[in-house]
mmCIF file of C-alpha atoms and ligand atoms in Angstrom:
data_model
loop_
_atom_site.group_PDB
_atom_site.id
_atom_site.type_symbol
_atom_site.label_atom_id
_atom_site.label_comp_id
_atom_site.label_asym_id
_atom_site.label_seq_id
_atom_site.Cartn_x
_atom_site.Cartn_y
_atom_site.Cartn_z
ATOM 1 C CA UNK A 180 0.000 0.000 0.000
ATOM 2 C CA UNK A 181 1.038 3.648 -0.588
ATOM 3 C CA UNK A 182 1.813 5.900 1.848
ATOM 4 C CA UNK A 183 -1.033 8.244 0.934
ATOM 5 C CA UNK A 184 -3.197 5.243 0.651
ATOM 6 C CA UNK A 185 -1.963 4.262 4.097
ATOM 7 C CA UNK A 186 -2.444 7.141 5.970
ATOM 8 C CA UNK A 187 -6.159 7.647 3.871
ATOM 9 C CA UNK A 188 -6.951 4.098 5.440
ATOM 10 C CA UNK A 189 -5.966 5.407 8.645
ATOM 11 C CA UNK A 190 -8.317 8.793 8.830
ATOM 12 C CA UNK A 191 -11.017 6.383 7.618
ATOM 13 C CA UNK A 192 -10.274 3.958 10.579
ATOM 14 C CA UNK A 193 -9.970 7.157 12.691
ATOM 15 C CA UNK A 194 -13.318 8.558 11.684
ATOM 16 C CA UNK A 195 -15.112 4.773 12.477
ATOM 17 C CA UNK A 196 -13.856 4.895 15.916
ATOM 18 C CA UNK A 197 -14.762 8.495 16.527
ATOM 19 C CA UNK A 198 -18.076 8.133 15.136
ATOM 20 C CA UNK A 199 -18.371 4.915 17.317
ATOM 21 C CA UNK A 200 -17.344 7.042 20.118
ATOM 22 C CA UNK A 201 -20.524 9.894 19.739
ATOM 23 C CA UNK A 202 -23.110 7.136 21.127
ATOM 24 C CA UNK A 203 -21.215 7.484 24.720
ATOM 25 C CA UNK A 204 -22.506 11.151 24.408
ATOM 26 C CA UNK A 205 -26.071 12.028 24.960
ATOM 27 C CA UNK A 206 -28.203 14.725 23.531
ATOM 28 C CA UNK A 207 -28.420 18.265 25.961
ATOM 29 C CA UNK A 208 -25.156 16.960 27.628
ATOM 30 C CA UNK A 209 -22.469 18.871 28.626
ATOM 31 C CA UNK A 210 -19.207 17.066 27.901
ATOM 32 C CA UNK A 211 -15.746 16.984 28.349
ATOM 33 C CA UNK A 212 -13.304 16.953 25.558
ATOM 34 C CA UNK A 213 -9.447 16.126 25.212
ATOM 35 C CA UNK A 214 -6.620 17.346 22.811
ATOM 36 C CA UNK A 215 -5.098 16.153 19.529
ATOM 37 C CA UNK A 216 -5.589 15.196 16.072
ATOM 38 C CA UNK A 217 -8.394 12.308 17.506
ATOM 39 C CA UNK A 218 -10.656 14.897 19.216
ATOM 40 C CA UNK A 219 -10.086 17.188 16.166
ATOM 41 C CA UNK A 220 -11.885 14.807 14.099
ATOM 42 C CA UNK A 221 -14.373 13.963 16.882
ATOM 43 C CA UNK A 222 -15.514 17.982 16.833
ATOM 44 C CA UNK A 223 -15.655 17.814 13.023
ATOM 45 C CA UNK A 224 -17.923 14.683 13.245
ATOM 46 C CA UNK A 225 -19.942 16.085 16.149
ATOM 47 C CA UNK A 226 -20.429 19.183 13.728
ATOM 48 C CA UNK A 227 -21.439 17.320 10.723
ATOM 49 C CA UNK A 228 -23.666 14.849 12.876
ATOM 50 C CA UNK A 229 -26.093 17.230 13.698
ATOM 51 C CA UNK A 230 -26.722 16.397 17.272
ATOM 52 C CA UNK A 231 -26.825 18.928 19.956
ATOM 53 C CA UNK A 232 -25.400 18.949 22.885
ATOM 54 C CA UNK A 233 -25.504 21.021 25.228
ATOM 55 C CA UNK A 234 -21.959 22.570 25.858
ATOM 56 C CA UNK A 235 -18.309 21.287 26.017
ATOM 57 C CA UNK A 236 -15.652 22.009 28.699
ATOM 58 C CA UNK A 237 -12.138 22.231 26.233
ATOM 59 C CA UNK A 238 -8.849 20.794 27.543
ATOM 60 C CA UNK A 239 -7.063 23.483 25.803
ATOM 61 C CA UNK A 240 -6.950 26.400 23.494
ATOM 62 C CA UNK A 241 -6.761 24.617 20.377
ATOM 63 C CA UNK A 242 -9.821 22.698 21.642
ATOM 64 C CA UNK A 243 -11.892 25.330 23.002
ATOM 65 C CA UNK A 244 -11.097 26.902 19.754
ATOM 66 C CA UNK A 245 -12.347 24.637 17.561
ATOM 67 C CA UNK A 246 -15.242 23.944 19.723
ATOM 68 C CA UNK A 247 -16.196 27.565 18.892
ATOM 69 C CA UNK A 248 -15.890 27.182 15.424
ATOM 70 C CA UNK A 249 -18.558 23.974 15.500
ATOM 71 C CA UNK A 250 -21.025 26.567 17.089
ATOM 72 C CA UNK A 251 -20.389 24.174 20.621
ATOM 73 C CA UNK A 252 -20.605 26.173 23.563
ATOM 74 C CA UNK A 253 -18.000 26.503 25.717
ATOM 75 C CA UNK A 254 -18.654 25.764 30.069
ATOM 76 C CA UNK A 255 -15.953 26.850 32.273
ATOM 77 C CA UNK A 256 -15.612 23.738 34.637
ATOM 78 C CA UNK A 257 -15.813 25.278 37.799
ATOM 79 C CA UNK A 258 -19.793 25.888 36.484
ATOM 80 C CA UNK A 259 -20.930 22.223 36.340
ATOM 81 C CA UNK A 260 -20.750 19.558 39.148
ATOM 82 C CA UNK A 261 -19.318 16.549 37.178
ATOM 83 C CA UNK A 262 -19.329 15.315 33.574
ATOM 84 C CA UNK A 263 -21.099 12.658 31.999
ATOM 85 C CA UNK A 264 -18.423 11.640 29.865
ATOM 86 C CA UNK A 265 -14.730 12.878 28.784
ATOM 87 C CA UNK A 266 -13.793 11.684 25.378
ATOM 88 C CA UNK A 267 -10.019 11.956 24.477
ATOM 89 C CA UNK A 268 -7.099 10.065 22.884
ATOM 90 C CA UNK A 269 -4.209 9.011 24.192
ATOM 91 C CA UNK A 270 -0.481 7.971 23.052
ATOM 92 C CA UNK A 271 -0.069 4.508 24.689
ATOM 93 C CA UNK A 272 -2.851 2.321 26.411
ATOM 94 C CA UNK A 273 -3.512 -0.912 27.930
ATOM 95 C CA UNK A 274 -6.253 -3.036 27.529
ATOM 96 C CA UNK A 275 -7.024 -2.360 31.575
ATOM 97 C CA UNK A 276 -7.716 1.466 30.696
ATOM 98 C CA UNK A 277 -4.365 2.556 32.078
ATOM 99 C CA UNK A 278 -3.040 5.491 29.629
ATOM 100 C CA UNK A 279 0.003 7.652 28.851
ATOM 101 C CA UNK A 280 -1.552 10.842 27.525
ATOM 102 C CA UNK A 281 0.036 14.440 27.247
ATOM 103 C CA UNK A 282 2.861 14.321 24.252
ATOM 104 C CA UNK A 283 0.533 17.005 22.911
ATOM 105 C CA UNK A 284 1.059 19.365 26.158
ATOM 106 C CA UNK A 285 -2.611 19.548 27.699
ATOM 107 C CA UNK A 286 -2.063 16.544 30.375
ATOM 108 C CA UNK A 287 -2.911 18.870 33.623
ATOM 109 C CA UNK A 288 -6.428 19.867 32.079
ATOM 110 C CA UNK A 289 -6.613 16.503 30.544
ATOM 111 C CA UNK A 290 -6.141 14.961 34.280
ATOM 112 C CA UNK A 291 -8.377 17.359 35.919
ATOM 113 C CA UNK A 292 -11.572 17.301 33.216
ATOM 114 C CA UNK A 293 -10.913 12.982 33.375
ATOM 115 C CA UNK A 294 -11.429 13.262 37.098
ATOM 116 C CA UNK A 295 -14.732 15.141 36.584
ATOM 117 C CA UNK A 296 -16.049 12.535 34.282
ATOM 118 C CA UNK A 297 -18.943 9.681 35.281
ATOM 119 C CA UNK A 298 -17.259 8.253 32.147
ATOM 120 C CA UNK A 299 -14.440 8.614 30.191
ATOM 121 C CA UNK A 300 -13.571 7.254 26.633
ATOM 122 C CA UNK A 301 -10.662 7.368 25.174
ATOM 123 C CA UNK A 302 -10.155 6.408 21.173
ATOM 124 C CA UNK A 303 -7.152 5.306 19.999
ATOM 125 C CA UNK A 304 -5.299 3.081 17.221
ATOM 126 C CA UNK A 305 -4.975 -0.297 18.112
ATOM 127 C CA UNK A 306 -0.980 0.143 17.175
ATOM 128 C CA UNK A 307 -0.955 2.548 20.653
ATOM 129 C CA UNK A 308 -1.969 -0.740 22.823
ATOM 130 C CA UNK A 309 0.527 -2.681 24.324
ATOM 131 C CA UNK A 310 0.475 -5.283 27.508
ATOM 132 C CA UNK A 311 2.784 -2.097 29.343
ATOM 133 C CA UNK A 312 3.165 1.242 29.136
ATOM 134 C CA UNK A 313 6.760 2.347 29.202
ATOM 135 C CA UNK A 314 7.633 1.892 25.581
ATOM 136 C CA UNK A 315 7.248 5.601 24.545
ATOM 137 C CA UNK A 316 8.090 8.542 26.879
ATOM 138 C CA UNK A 317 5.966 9.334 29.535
ATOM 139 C CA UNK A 318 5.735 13.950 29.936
ATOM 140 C CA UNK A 319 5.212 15.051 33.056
ATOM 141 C CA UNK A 320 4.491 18.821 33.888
ATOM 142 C CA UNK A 321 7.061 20.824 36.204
ATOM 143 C CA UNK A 322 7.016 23.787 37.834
ATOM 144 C CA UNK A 323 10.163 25.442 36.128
ATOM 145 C CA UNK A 324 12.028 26.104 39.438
ATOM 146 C CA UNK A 325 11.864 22.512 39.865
ATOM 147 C CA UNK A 326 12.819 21.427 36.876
ATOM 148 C CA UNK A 327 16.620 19.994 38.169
ATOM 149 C CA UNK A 328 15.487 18.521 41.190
ATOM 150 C CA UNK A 329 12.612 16.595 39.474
ATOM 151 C CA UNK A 330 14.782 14.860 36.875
ATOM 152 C CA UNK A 331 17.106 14.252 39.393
ATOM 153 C CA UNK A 332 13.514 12.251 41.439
ATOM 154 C CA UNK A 333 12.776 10.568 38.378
ATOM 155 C CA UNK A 334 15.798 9.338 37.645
ATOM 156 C CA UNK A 335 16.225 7.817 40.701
ATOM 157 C CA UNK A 336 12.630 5.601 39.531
ATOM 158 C CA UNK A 337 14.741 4.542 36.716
ATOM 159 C CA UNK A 338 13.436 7.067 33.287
ATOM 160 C CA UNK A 339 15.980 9.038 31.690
ATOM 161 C CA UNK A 340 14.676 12.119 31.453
ATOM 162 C CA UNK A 341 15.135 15.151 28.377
ATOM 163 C CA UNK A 342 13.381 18.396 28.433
ATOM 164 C CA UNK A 343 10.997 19.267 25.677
ATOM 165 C CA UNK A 344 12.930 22.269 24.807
ATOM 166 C CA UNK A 345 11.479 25.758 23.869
ATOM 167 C CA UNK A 346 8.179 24.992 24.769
ATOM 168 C CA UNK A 347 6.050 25.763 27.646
ATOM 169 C CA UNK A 348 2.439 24.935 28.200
ATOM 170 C CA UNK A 349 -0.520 27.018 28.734
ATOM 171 C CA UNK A 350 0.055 26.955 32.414
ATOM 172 C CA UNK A 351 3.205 28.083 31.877
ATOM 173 C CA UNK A 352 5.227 25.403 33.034
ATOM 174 C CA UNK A 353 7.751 23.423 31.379
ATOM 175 C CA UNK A 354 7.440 19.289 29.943
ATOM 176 C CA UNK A 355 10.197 17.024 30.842
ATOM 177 C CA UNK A 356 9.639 13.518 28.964
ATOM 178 C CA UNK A 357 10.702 10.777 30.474
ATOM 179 C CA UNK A 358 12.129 7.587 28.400
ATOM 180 C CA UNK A 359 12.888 4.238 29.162
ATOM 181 C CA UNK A 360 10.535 3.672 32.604
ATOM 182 C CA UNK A 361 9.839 0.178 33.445
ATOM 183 C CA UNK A 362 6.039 0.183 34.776
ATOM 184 C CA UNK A 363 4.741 -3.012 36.109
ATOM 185 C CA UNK A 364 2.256 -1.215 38.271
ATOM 186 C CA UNK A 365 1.064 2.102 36.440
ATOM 187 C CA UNK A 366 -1.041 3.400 39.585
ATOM 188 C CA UNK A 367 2.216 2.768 42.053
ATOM 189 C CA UNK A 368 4.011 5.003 39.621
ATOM 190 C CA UNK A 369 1.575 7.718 38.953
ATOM 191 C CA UNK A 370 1.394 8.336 42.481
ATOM 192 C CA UNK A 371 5.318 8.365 43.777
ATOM 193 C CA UNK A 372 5.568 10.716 40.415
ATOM 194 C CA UNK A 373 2.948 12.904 41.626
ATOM 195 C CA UNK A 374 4.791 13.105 45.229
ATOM 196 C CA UNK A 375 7.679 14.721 44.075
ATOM 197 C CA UNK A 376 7.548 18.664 45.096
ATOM 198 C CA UNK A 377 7.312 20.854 41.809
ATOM 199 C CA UNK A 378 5.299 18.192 39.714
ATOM 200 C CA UNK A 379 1.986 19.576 38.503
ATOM 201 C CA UNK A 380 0.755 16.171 36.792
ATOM 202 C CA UNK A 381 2.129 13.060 35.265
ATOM 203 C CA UNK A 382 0.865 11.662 32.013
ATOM 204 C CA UNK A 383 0.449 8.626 33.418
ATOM 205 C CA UNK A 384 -3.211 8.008 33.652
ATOM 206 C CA UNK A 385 -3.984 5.047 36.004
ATOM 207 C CA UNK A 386 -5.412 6.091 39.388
ATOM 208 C CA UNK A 387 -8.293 7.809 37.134
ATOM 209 C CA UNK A 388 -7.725 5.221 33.871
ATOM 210 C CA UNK A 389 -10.351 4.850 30.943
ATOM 211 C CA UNK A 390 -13.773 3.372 31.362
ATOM 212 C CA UNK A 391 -13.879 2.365 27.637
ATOM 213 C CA UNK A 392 -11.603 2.129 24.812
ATOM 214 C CA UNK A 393 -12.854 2.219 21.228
ATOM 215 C CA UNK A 394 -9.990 0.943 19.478
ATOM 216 C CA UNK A 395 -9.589 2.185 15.758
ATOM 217 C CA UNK A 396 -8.786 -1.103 13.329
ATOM 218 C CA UNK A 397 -9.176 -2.110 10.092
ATOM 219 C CA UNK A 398 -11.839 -4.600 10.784
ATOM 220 C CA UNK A 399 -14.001 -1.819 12.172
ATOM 221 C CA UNK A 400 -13.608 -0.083 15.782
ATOM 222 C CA UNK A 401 -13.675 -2.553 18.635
ATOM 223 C CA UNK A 402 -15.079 -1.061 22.216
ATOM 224 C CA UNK A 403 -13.756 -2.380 25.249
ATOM 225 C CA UNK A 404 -14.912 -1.940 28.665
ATOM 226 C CA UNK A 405 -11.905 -1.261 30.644
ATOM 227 C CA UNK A 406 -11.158 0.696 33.912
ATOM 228 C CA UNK A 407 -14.650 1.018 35.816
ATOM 229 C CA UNK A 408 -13.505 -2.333 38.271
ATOM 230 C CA UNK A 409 -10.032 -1.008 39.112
ATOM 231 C CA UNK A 410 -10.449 3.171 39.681
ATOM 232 C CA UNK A 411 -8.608 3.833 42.320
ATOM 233 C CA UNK A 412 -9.246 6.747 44.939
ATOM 234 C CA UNK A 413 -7.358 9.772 44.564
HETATM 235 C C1 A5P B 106 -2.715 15.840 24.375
HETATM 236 O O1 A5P B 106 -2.088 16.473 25.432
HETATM 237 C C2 A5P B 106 -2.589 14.353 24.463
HETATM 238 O O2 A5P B 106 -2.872 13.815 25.709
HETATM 239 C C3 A5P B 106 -3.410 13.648 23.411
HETATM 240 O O3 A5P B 106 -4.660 13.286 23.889
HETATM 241 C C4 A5P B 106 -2.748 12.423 22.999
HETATM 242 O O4 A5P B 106 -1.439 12.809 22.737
HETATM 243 C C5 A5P B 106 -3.375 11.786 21.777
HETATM 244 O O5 A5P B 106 -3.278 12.643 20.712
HETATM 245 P P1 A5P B 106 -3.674 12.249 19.234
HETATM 246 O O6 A5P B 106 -5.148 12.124 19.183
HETATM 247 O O7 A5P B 106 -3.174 13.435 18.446
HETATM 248 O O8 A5P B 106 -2.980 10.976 18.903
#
């Protein structure tokens, strides 16, 4: 196959799985969306399904942005109680709902918007899935002051840590990305990461993991129920 033929097969696969995704959301809801090319073309589709809803609480600029520009309203979270449902992607999953998400920079409104969800669905490729997470980086958010002494913390849990340089995100902090971390138990990590002074948030998602996965394939999008028995407290 082409590469242009490959990556048209893999919008199309994209756009199954998203459009599988829209029956988690209900009409006059107000929901909570992610960031990144998936929810991109989950606003499009939303658009072009017709179906009305009753507001959306964006992740991040680019998403509140193009929420706008679909004619979706935007609610400030601190306005609504909880969420029905939080639809995002992710970069790496596991078939129990535990996630890496945040390569694309949003992971601290990701986190928080996820913990206000009844629900939350994340689409992805099936090429993301694997039995462990660990085999891509994993960003976590710093607090720029702390930027020495938390790579010197993670290190010690075994990641080799670079700094995304030049960028900061919209909370001004900077992203360090950590490589290499073995991660036999996702929710043990998330939380000694999150103990270290100066993190903001981790993009390990596995205290809060996803309820259901609608995994993009050729065969047709595949939904999986996946975190609901093992959410842990936070
Ligand atoms: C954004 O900060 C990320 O958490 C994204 O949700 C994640 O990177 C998946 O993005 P894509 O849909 O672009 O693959």
């Amino acid at each position: 196959m082409s590469l242009l033929a490959s990556r048209a097969r893999g919008s199309e696969r994209r756009r199954d799985a998203v459009i599988e995704a829209l029956r988690f959301i209900e009409r006059d809801w107000v929901i909570g969306v992610g960031t990144g090319a998936t929810v991109n073309v989950l606003i499009e589709t939303l658009r072009e399904s017709g179906r009305k809803i009753d507001g959306a609480v964006a992740t991040s600029k680019s998403t509140a942005a193009r929420l706008e520009l679909a004619g979706i309203r935007l609610i400030d979270l601190n306005d609504v109680p909880m969420l029905p449902v939080y639809i995002d992607g992710a970069d790496a999953a596991t078939m129990e709902g535990h996630l890496v998400k945040g390569l694309g920079g949003a992971l601290v409104r990701e986190k928080i918007v996820a913990a206000c969800a009844d629900r939350f669905v994340c689409i992805l490729e099936g090429s993301k899935l694997g039995e462990r997470l660990g085999a891509g980086p994993v960003p976590i958010e710093v607090i720029p002051i702390a930027r020495s002494f938390v790579t010197r913390a993670v290190e010690k849990l075994g990641g080799e840590v670079q700094l995304r340089e030049g960028y900061a995100t919209e909370n001004g902090n900077q992203l360090l990305h950590v490589h290499n971390l073995d991660i036999p138990d996702p929710v043990d990590l998330e939380r000694r990461i999150d103990h270290i002074p100066g993190v903001v948030e981790s993009g390990l998602f596995a205290c809060r993991p996803a309820d259901v996965l609608v995994i993009a394939s050729d065969a047709g999008p595949m939904v999986r129920q996946s975190g609901l028995a093992n959410k842990v407290p936070i």
